[in-house]
JSON list of C-alpha atoms in Angstrom, two decimals:
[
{"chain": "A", "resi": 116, "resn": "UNK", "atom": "CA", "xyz": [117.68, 105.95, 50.16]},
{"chain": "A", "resi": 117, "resn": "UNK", "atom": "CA", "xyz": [114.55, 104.78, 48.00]},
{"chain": "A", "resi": 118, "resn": "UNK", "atom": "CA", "xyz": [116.21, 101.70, 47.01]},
{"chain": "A", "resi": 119, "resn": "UNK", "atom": "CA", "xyz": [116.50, 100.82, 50.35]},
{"chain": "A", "resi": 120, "resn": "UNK", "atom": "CA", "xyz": [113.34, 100.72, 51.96]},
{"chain": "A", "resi": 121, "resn": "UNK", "atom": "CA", "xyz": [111.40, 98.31, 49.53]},
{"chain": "A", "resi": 122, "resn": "UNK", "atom": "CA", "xyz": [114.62, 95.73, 50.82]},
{"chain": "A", "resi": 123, "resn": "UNK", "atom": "CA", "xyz": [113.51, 97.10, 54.32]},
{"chain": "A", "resi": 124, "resn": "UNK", "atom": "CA", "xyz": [109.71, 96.53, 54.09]},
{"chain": "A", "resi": 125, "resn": "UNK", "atom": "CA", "xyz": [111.04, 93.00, 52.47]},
{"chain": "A", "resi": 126, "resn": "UNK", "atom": "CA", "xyz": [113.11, 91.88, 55.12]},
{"chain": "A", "resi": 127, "resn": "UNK", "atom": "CA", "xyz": [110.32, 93.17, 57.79]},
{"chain": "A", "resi": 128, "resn": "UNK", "atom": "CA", "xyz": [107.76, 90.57, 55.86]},
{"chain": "A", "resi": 129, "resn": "UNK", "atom": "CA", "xyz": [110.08, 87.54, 55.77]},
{"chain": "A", "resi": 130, "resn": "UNK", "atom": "CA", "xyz": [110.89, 88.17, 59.52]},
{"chain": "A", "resi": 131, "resn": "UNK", "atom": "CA", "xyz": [107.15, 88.75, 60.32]},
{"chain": "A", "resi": 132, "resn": "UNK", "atom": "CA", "xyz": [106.33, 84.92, 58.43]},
{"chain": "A", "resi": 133, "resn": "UNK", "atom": "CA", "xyz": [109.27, 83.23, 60.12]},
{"chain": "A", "resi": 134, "resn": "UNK", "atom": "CA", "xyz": [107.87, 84.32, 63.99]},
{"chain": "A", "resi": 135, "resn": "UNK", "atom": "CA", "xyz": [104.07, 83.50, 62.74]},
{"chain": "A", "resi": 136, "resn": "UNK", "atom": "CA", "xyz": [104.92, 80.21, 61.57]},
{"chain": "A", "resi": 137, "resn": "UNK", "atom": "CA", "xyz": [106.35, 79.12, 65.10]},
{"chain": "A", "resi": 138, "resn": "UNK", "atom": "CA", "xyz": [103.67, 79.66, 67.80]},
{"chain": "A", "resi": 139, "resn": "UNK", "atom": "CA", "xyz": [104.86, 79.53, 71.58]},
{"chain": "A", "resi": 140, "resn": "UNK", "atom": "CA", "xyz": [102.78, 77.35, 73.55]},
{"chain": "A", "resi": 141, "resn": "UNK", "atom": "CA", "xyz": [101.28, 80.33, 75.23]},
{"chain": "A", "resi": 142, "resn": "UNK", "atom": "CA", "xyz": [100.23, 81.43, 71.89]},
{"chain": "A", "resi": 143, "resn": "UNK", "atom": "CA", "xyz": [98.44, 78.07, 71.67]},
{"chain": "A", "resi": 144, "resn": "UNK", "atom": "CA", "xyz": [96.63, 78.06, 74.86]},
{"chain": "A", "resi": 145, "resn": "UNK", "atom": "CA", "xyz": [95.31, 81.69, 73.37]},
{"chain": "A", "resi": 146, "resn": "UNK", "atom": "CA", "xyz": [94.33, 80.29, 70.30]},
{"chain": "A", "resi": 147, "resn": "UNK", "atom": "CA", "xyz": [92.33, 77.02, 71.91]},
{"chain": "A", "resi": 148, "resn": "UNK", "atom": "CA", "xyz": [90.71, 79.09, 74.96]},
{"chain": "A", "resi": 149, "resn": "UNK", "atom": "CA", "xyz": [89.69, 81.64, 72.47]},
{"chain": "A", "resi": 150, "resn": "UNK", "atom": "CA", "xyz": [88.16, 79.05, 70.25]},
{"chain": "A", "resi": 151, "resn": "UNK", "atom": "CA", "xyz": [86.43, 77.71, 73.47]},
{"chain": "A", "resi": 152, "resn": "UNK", "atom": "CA", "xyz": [85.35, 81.20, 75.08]},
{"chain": "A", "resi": 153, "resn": "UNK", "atom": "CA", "xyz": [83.52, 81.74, 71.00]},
{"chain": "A", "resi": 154, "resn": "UNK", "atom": "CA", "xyz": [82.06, 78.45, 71.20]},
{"chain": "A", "resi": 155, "resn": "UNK", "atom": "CA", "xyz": [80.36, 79.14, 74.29]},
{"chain": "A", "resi": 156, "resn": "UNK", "atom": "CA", "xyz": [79.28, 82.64, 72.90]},
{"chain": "A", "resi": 157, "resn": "UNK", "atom": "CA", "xyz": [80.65, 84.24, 76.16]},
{"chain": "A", "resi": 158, "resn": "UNK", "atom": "CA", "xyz": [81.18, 87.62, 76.86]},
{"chain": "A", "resi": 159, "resn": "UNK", "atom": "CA", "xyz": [82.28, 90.67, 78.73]},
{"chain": "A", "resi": 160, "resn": "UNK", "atom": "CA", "xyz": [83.21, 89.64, 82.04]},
{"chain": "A", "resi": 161, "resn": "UNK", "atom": "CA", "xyz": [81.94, 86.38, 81.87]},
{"chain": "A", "resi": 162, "resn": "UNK", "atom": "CA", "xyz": [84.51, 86.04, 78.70]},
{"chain": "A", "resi": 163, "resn": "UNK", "atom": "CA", "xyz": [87.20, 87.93, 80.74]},
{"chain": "A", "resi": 164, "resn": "UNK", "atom": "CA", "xyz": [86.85, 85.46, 83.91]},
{"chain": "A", "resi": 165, "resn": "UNK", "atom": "CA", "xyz": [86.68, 82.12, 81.80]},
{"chain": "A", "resi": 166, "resn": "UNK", "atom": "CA", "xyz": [90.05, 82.93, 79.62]},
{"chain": "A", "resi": 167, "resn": "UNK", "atom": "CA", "xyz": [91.53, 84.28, 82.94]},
{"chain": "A", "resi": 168, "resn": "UNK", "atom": "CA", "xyz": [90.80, 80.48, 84.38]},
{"chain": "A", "resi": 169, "resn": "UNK", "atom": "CA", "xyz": [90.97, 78.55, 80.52]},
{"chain": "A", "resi": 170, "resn": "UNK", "atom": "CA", "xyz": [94.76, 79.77, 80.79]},
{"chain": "A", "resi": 171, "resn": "UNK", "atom": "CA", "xyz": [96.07, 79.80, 84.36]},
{"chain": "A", "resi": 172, "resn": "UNK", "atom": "CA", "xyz": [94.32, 75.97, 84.21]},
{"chain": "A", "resi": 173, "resn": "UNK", "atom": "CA", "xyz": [95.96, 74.91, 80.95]},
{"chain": "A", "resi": 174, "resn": "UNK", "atom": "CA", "xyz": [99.29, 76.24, 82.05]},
{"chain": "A", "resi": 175, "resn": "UNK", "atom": "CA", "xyz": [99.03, 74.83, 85.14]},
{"chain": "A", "resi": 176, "resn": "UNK", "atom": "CA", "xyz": [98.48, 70.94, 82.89]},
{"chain": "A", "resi": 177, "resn": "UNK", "atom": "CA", "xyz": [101.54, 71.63, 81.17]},
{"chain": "A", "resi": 178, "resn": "UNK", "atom": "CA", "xyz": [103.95, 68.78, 82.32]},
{"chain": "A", "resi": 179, "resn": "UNK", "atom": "CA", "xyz": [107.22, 70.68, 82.84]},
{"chain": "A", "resi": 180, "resn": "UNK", "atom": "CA", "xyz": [110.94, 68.93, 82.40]},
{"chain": "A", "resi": 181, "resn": "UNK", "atom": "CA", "xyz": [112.65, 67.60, 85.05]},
{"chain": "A", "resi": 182, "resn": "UNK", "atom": "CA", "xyz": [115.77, 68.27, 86.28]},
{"chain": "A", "resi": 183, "resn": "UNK", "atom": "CA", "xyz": [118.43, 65.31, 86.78]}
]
């Protein structure tokens, strides 16, 4: 049983670097309205409304695929 958990915690780690190093595109609308929202020094609800909008409007400028 001990030997098996530091192969545990060691497979947990290389799984937990293989999902960071791919970021969804949701993940990077976050991470750029974040930046934004700390550039502008907002906060509280003023923070709350403008990442509310800074998402909804970038996902809403994501071209999707078409369909043939």
């Amino acid at each position: 049983m001990k030997r098996f958990v530091p192969a545990i915690i060691a497979a947990m780690f290389i799984l937990g670097l293989a999902t960071a190093a791919s970021a969804t595109p949701q993940q990077e609308r976050m991470k750029a309205c974040n930046a934004e929202a700390r550039e502008k020094g907002l906060k509280g609800e003023q923070r709350k409304a403008f990442m509310k909008e800074c998402l909804s409007a970038k996902k809403a400028e994501t071209p999707k695929p078409a369909k043939d």
